[in-house]
């Protein structure tokens, strides 16, 4: 019997981490955890309580409210993956807007937020057979992960993908605003003091600017097979 492993996928925004993670989870019957959704849900909570906006962040007030933030994932059979719930409300659609993308990096710099989410993520991974994507999975959440992948792609390619996703779901967005958001999040996520986005020495890098999802997935599956057999 194959052994169950822990797979950590880190990388910049819109590099296809979640697409790969979902395919892996389906193929190997693993649990998939999108940690970005958790940071987005905390940002939505902060926005709804006027604790964060384009030009402000009420850090101390948000920290004191964190005990009131309950996050859970519930599997939706119809779409085949788990959706994000904030205080028992399905927020899967609300957390994917450009507005939340513009607030989330700021909220993610708060160490108390990170501490809460990291400990919840580590609990989800106590049994192997998990694929988790984010920014600090291989470095902080699961430093002993069996397989660490690091995804990159040019900012222009990533903004184009994100623009298409938002247009396809009916949002009215401007390409340059998306490109700016992608670059700005790269900057904040990579330079923050607590758990910045970085590629660990034992991670395998995938630049998918010009690589299709099928080719990439096949290469990653080969890596997985070498670890589980
Ligand atoms: O994966 P995503 O683009 O949905 O993530 C949204 C933001 O959340 C990202 O810009 C930074 C933050 N994040 C983080 O700080 N640590 C993680 N493990 C996952 C996401």
mmCIF file of C-alpha atoms and ligand atoms in Angstrom:
data_model
loop_
_atom_site.group_PDB
_atom_site.id
_atom_site.type_symbol
_atom_site.label_atom_id
_atom_site.label_comp_id
_atom_site.label_asym_id
_atom_site.label_seq_id
_atom_site.Cartn_x
_atom_site.Cartn_y
_atom_site.Cartn_z
ATOM 1 C CA UNK A 1 0.000 0.000 0.000
ATOM 2 C CA UNK A 2 1.191 3.517 -0.814
ATOM 3 C CA UNK A 3 2.068 5.724 2.110
ATOM 4 C CA UNK A 4 0.180 8.992 2.660
ATOM 5 C CA UNK A 5 2.335 12.118 2.523
ATOM 6 C CA UNK A 6 2.123 15.845 3.228
ATOM 7 C CA UNK A 7 2.446 18.093 0.173
ATOM 8 C CA UNK A 8 3.226 21.800 0.639
ATOM 9 C CA UNK A 9 2.628 24.169 -2.282
ATOM 10 C CA UNK A 10 3.830 27.743 -1.948
ATOM 11 C CA UNK A 11 4.256 30.561 -4.400
ATOM 12 C CA UNK A 12 3.097 33.903 -5.681
ATOM 13 C CA UNK A 13 -0.569 34.747 -6.218
ATOM 14 C CA UNK A 14 -2.347 33.323 -9.263
ATOM 15 C CA UNK A 15 0.392 30.829 -10.129
ATOM 16 C CA UNK A 16 -2.130 27.986 -10.330
ATOM 17 C CA UNK A 17 -1.300 26.581 -6.885
ATOM 18 C CA UNK A 18 -4.910 25.786 -6.102
ATOM 19 C CA UNK A 19 -5.567 24.191 -9.490
ATOM 20 C CA UNK A 20 -2.638 21.812 -9.005
ATOM 21 C CA UNK A 21 -3.528 21.201 -5.357
ATOM 22 C CA UNK A 22 -7.140 20.314 -6.208
ATOM 23 C CA UNK A 23 -6.042 17.917 -8.975
ATOM 24 C CA UNK A 24 -3.567 16.231 -6.611
ATOM 25 C CA UNK A 25 -6.176 15.930 -3.848
ATOM 26 C CA UNK A 26 -8.613 14.334 -6.279
ATOM 27 C CA UNK A 27 -6.120 11.902 -7.787
ATOM 28 C CA UNK A 28 -4.643 10.694 -4.495
ATOM 29 C CA UNK A 29 -7.801 11.116 -2.406
ATOM 30 C CA UNK A 30 -6.100 13.668 -0.146
ATOM 31 C CA UNK A 31 -7.539 16.535 1.879
ATOM 32 C CA UNK A 32 -6.972 19.902 0.186
ATOM 33 C CA UNK A 33 -6.592 23.067 2.249
ATOM 34 C CA UNK A 34 -6.501 26.500 0.592
ATOM 35 C CA UNK A 35 -4.864 28.615 3.307
ATOM 36 C CA UNK A 36 -5.248 31.807 1.255
ATOM 37 C CA UNK A 37 -9.019 31.379 1.707
ATOM 38 C CA UNK A 38 -8.501 31.508 5.484
ATOM 39 C CA UNK A 39 -6.543 34.799 5.282
ATOM 40 C CA UNK A 40 -9.200 36.124 2.907
ATOM 41 C CA UNK A 41 -11.994 35.155 5.329
ATOM 42 C CA UNK A 42 -10.286 36.984 8.221
ATOM 43 C CA UNK A 43 -9.923 39.999 5.903
ATOM 44 C CA UNK A 44 -13.643 39.825 5.071
ATOM 45 C CA UNK A 45 -14.445 39.728 8.799
ATOM 46 C CA UNK A 46 -12.203 42.781 9.329
ATOM 47 C CA UNK A 47 -13.778 44.637 6.411
ATOM 48 C CA UNK A 48 -17.334 43.883 7.570
ATOM 49 C CA UNK A 49 -16.468 45.229 11.028
ATOM 50 C CA UNK A 50 -14.766 48.359 9.651
ATOM 51 C CA UNK A 51 -11.380 47.191 10.946
ATOM 52 C CA UNK A 52 -9.639 47.399 7.574
ATOM 53 C CA UNK A 53 -10.080 49.507 4.480
ATOM 54 C CA UNK A 54 -8.013 50.779 1.563
ATOM 55 C CA UNK A 55 -6.175 53.311 3.748
ATOM 56 C CA UNK A 56 -6.419 51.933 7.264
ATOM 57 C CA UNK A 57 -5.928 48.866 9.454
ATOM 58 C CA UNK A 58 -7.128 48.807 13.061
ATOM 59 C CA UNK A 59 -4.620 46.191 14.064
ATOM 60 C CA UNK A 60 -5.121 46.086 17.839
ATOM 61 C CA UNK A 61 -8.918 46.031 17.511
ATOM 62 C CA UNK A 62 -8.766 43.206 15.007
ATOM 63 C CA UNK A 63 -6.442 41.238 17.284
ATOM 64 C CA UNK A 64 -8.875 41.619 20.180
ATOM 65 C CA UNK A 65 -11.745 40.334 17.968
ATOM 66 C CA UNK A 66 -9.915 37.268 16.660
ATOM 67 C CA UNK A 67 -11.585 34.970 19.188
ATOM 68 C CA UNK A 68 -14.872 35.779 17.403
ATOM 69 C CA UNK A 69 -13.557 34.554 14.062
ATOM 70 C CA UNK A 70 -14.492 30.950 13.445
ATOM 71 C CA UNK A 71 -13.288 29.397 10.204
ATOM 72 C CA UNK A 72 -14.261 26.052 8.719
ATOM 73 C CA UNK A 73 -14.182 24.259 5.394
ATOM 74 C CA UNK A 74 -17.218 22.277 4.235
ATOM 75 C CA UNK A 75 -16.965 19.901 1.316
ATOM 76 C CA UNK A 76 -19.385 20.667 -1.514
ATOM 77 C CA UNK A 77 -20.075 17.475 -3.465
ATOM 78 C CA UNK A 78 -21.473 19.355 -6.445
ATOM 79 C CA UNK A 79 -18.280 21.276 -7.157
ATOM 80 C CA UNK A 80 -15.903 18.680 -5.721
ATOM 81 C CA UNK A 81 -14.020 20.814 -3.224
ATOM 82 C CA UNK A 82 -14.398 22.409 0.193
ATOM 83 C CA UNK A 83 -15.813 25.906 0.555
ATOM 84 C CA UNK A 84 -14.822 28.513 3.116
ATOM 85 C CA UNK A 85 -17.220 29.295 5.956
ATOM 86 C CA UNK A 86 -16.815 32.306 8.248
ATOM 87 C CA UNK A 87 -18.838 32.025 11.458
ATOM 88 C CA UNK A 88 -20.973 29.338 9.766
ATOM 89 C CA UNK A 89 -21.714 31.451 6.681
ATOM 90 C CA UNK A 90 -20.541 30.358 3.241
ATOM 91 C CA UNK A 91 -18.228 33.183 2.091
ATOM 92 C CA UNK A 92 -16.572 31.372 -0.833
ATOM 93 C CA UNK A 93 -17.739 33.941 -3.390
ATOM 94 C CA UNK A 94 -17.305 37.053 -1.213
ATOM 95 C CA UNK A 95 -13.661 36.328 -0.403
ATOM 96 C CA UNK A 96 -12.607 36.146 -4.086
ATOM 97 C CA UNK A 97 -13.361 39.777 -4.998
ATOM 98 C CA UNK A 98 -10.688 42.280 -6.017
ATOM 99 C CA UNK A 99 -11.615 44.328 -2.924
ATOM 100 C CA UNK A 100 -10.611 41.472 -0.601
ATOM 101 C CA UNK A 101 -7.469 40.850 -2.680
ATOM 102 C CA UNK A 102 -6.563 44.479 -2.022
ATOM 103 C CA UNK A 103 -6.921 44.076 1.761
ATOM 104 C CA UNK A 104 -5.653 40.571 2.418
ATOM 105 C CA UNK A 105 -1.894 41.130 2.261
ATOM 106 C CA UNK A 106 -2.209 43.889 4.853
ATOM 107 C CA UNK A 107 -4.215 41.660 7.235
ATOM 108 C CA UNK A 108 -1.772 38.787 6.638
ATOM 109 C CA UNK A 109 1.126 40.816 8.078
ATOM 110 C CA UNK A 110 -0.410 40.615 11.590
ATOM 111 C CA UNK A 111 1.474 38.003 13.624
ATOM 112 C CA UNK A 112 -1.525 37.198 15.849
ATOM 113 C CA UNK A 113 -3.618 36.412 12.758
ATOM 114 C CA UNK A 114 -0.860 34.180 11.415
ATOM 115 C CA UNK A 115 -0.443 32.381 14.746
ATOM 116 C CA UNK A 116 -4.145 31.533 14.906
ATOM 117 C CA UNK A 117 -4.346 30.313 11.313
ATOM 118 C CA UNK A 118 -1.065 28.388 11.380
ATOM 119 C CA UNK A 119 -2.125 26.430 14.461
ATOM 120 C CA UNK A 120 -5.489 25.578 12.821
ATOM 121 C CA UNK A 121 -3.641 24.489 9.660
ATOM 122 C CA UNK A 122 -1.227 22.299 11.610
ATOM 123 C CA UNK A 123 -4.174 20.572 13.302
ATOM 124 C CA UNK A 124 -5.724 19.834 9.894
ATOM 125 C CA UNK A 125 -2.498 18.141 8.883
ATOM 126 C CA UNK A 126 -1.896 15.879 11.879
ATOM 127 C CA UNK A 127 -2.786 12.885 9.707
ATOM 128 C CA UNK A 128 -0.874 12.854 6.438
ATOM 129 C CA UNK A 129 -2.675 12.643 3.117
ATOM 130 C CA UNK A 130 -2.964 16.386 2.819
ATOM 131 C CA UNK A 131 -2.110 18.952 0.184
ATOM 132 C CA UNK A 132 -1.996 22.527 1.426
ATOM 133 C CA UNK A 133 -1.270 25.671 -0.564
ATOM 134 C CA UNK A 134 -0.243 29.135 0.582
ATOM 135 C CA UNK A 135 2.836 31.253 1.202
ATOM 136 C CA UNK A 136 4.449 29.730 4.310
ATOM 137 C CA UNK A 137 3.439 26.085 4.146
ATOM 138 C CA UNK A 138 6.889 24.623 3.460
ATOM 139 C CA UNK A 139 8.654 27.167 5.666
ATOM 140 C CA UNK A 140 6.404 27.484 8.740
ATOM 141 C CA UNK A 141 3.277 25.297 8.722
ATOM 142 C CA UNK A 142 4.862 22.004 7.628
ATOM 143 C CA UNK A 143 8.656 22.474 7.554
ATOM 144 C CA UNK A 144 8.951 18.653 7.449
ATOM 145 C CA UNK A 145 6.554 18.199 4.508
ATOM 146 C CA UNK A 146 7.437 15.197 2.331
ATOM 147 C CA UNK A 147 7.172 17.212 -0.880
ATOM 148 C CA UNK A 148 7.529 20.980 -1.244
ATOM 149 C CA UNK A 149 6.639 22.762 -4.463
ATOM 150 C CA UNK A 150 7.203 26.424 -5.239
ATOM 151 C CA UNK A 151 5.184 27.939 -8.077
ATOM 152 C CA UNK A 152 6.140 31.048 -10.028
ATOM 153 C CA UNK A 153 5.063 32.770 -13.240
ATOM 154 C CA UNK A 154 5.493 36.248 -14.672
ATOM 155 C CA UNK A 155 3.319 38.967 -13.122
ATOM 156 C CA UNK A 156 1.770 39.674 -16.508
ATOM 157 C CA UNK A 157 0.727 36.042 -17.057
ATOM 158 C CA UNK A 158 -0.684 35.841 -13.528
ATOM 159 C CA UNK A 159 -2.660 39.069 -13.883
ATOM 160 C CA UNK A 160 -4.072 37.824 -17.193
ATOM 161 C CA UNK A 161 -5.274 34.595 -15.525
ATOM 162 C CA UNK A 162 -6.799 36.472 -12.597
ATOM 163 C CA UNK A 163 -8.477 38.997 -14.910
ATOM 164 C CA UNK A 164 -10.085 36.184 -16.883
ATOM 165 C CA UNK A 165 -11.314 34.444 -13.711
ATOM 166 C CA UNK A 166 -12.969 37.621 -12.426
ATOM 167 C CA UNK A 167 -14.489 38.533 -15.814
ATOM 168 C CA UNK A 168 -15.814 34.961 -16.186
ATOM 169 C CA UNK A 169 -17.643 35.221 -12.885
ATOM 170 C CA UNK A 170 -19.192 38.541 -13.891
ATOM 171 C CA UNK A 171 -17.058 41.039 -11.935
ATOM 172 C CA UNK A 172 -16.419 44.405 -13.545
ATOM 173 C CA UNK A 173 -12.615 44.804 -13.282
ATOM 174 C CA UNK A 174 -9.799 46.667 -14.937
ATOM 175 C CA UNK A 175 -6.708 44.731 -16.100
ATOM 176 C CA UNK A 176 -4.209 47.340 -14.899
ATOM 177 C CA UNK A 177 -5.779 47.352 -11.454
ATOM 178 C CA UNK A 178 -5.387 43.556 -11.291
ATOM 179 C CA UNK A 179 -1.764 43.750 -12.470
ATOM 180 C CA UNK A 180 -1.030 46.369 -9.826
ATOM 181 C CA UNK A 181 -2.694 44.194 -7.151
ATOM 182 C CA UNK A 182 -0.642 41.134 -8.171
ATOM 183 C CA UNK A 183 2.619 43.129 -7.997
ATOM 184 C CA UNK A 184 1.674 44.831 -4.755
ATOM 185 C CA UNK A 185 0.766 41.527 -3.086
ATOM 186 C CA UNK A 186 4.078 40.003 -4.281
ATOM 187 C CA UNK A 187 5.869 42.905 -2.634
ATOM 188 C CA UNK A 188 3.996 42.810 0.688
ATOM 189 C CA UNK A 189 3.908 38.976 0.923
ATOM 190 C CA UNK A 190 7.661 38.699 0.223
ATOM 191 C CA UNK A 191 8.870 41.514 2.449
ATOM 192 C CA UNK A 192 6.682 41.192 5.556
ATOM 193 C CA UNK A 193 8.536 40.518 8.786
ATOM 194 C CA UNK A 194 6.564 37.467 9.937
ATOM 195 C CA UNK A 195 6.801 34.405 7.649
ATOM 196 C CA UNK A 196 7.548 36.121 4.334
ATOM 197 C CA UNK A 197 6.989 34.199 1.130
ATOM 198 C CA UNK A 198 10.260 32.439 0.350
ATOM 199 C CA UNK A 199 11.408 29.325 -1.399
ATOM 200 C CA UNK A 200 12.991 26.871 1.030
ATOM 201 C CA UNK A 201 16.151 25.018 -0.034
ATOM 202 C CA UNK A 202 14.326 21.713 -0.263
ATOM 203 C CA UNK A 203 11.469 23.018 -2.463
ATOM 204 C CA UNK A 204 11.176 22.258 -6.172
ATOM 205 C CA UNK A 205 10.464 25.288 -8.322
ATOM 206 C CA UNK A 206 7.922 25.327 -11.153
ATOM 207 C CA UNK A 207 7.805 28.341 -13.432
ATOM 208 C CA UNK A 208 4.548 27.883 -15.292
ATOM 209 C CA UNK A 209 4.576 31.097 -17.327
ATOM 210 C CA UNK A 210 4.728 28.969 -20.461
ATOM 211 C CA UNK A 211 3.858 25.515 -19.167
ATOM 212 C CA UNK A 212 0.346 24.082 -19.528
ATOM 213 C CA UNK A 213 -1.474 22.646 -16.565
ATOM 214 C CA UNK A 214 -1.407 19.076 -17.958
ATOM 215 C CA UNK A 215 2.359 18.986 -18.416
ATOM 216 C CA UNK A 216 2.908 20.540 -15.023
ATOM 217 C CA UNK A 217 0.520 18.141 -13.304
ATOM 218 C CA UNK A 218 2.197 15.118 -14.925
ATOM 219 C CA UNK A 219 5.625 16.249 -13.719
ATOM 220 C CA UNK A 220 4.324 16.827 -10.206
ATOM 221 C CA UNK A 221 2.591 13.432 -10.132
ATOM 222 C CA UNK A 222 5.944 11.799 -10.982
ATOM 223 C CA UNK A 223 7.419 13.536 -7.942
ATOM 224 C CA UNK A 224 4.527 12.414 -5.756
ATOM 225 C CA UNK A 225 4.809 8.797 -6.965
ATOM 226 C CA UNK A 226 8.508 8.758 -6.047
ATOM 227 C CA UNK A 227 7.608 9.803 -2.506
ATOM 228 C CA UNK A 228 4.654 7.516 -1.842
ATOM 229 C CA UNK A 229 5.898 4.223 -3.271
HETATM 230 O O1 LIG B 1 -3.522 32.294 -2.192
HETATM 231 P P1 LIG B 1 -4.292 33.619 -2.191
HETATM 232 O O2 LIG B 1 -3.887 34.543 -3.294
HETATM 233 O O3 LIG B 1 -5.775 33.422 -2.133
HETATM 234 O O4 LIG B 1 -3.845 34.319 -0.810
HETATM 235 C C1 LIG B 1 -4.350 35.575 -0.428
HETATM 236 C C2 LIG B 1 -3.352 36.291 0.463
HETATM 237 O O5 LIG B 1 -3.277 35.638 1.735
HETATM 238 C C3 LIG B 1 -1.927 36.396 -0.040
HETATM 239 O O6 LIG B 1 -1.731 37.547 -0.816
HETATM 240 C C4 LIG B 1 -1.109 36.414 1.231
HETATM 241 C C5 LIG B 1 -1.963 35.708 2.240
HETATM 242 N N1 LIG B 1 -1.513 34.366 2.583
HETATM 243 C C6 LIG B 1 -0.527 34.242 3.524
HETATM 244 O O7 LIG B 1 -0.012 35.250 4.006
HETATM 245 N N2 LIG B 1 -0.121 33.009 3.935
HETATM 246 C C7 LIG B 1 -0.679 31.901 3.411
HETATM 247 N N3 LIG B 1 -0.288 30.699 3.838
HETATM 248 C C8 LIG B 1 -1.682 32.012 2.435
HETATM 249 C C9 LIG B 1 -2.064 33.274 2.002
#
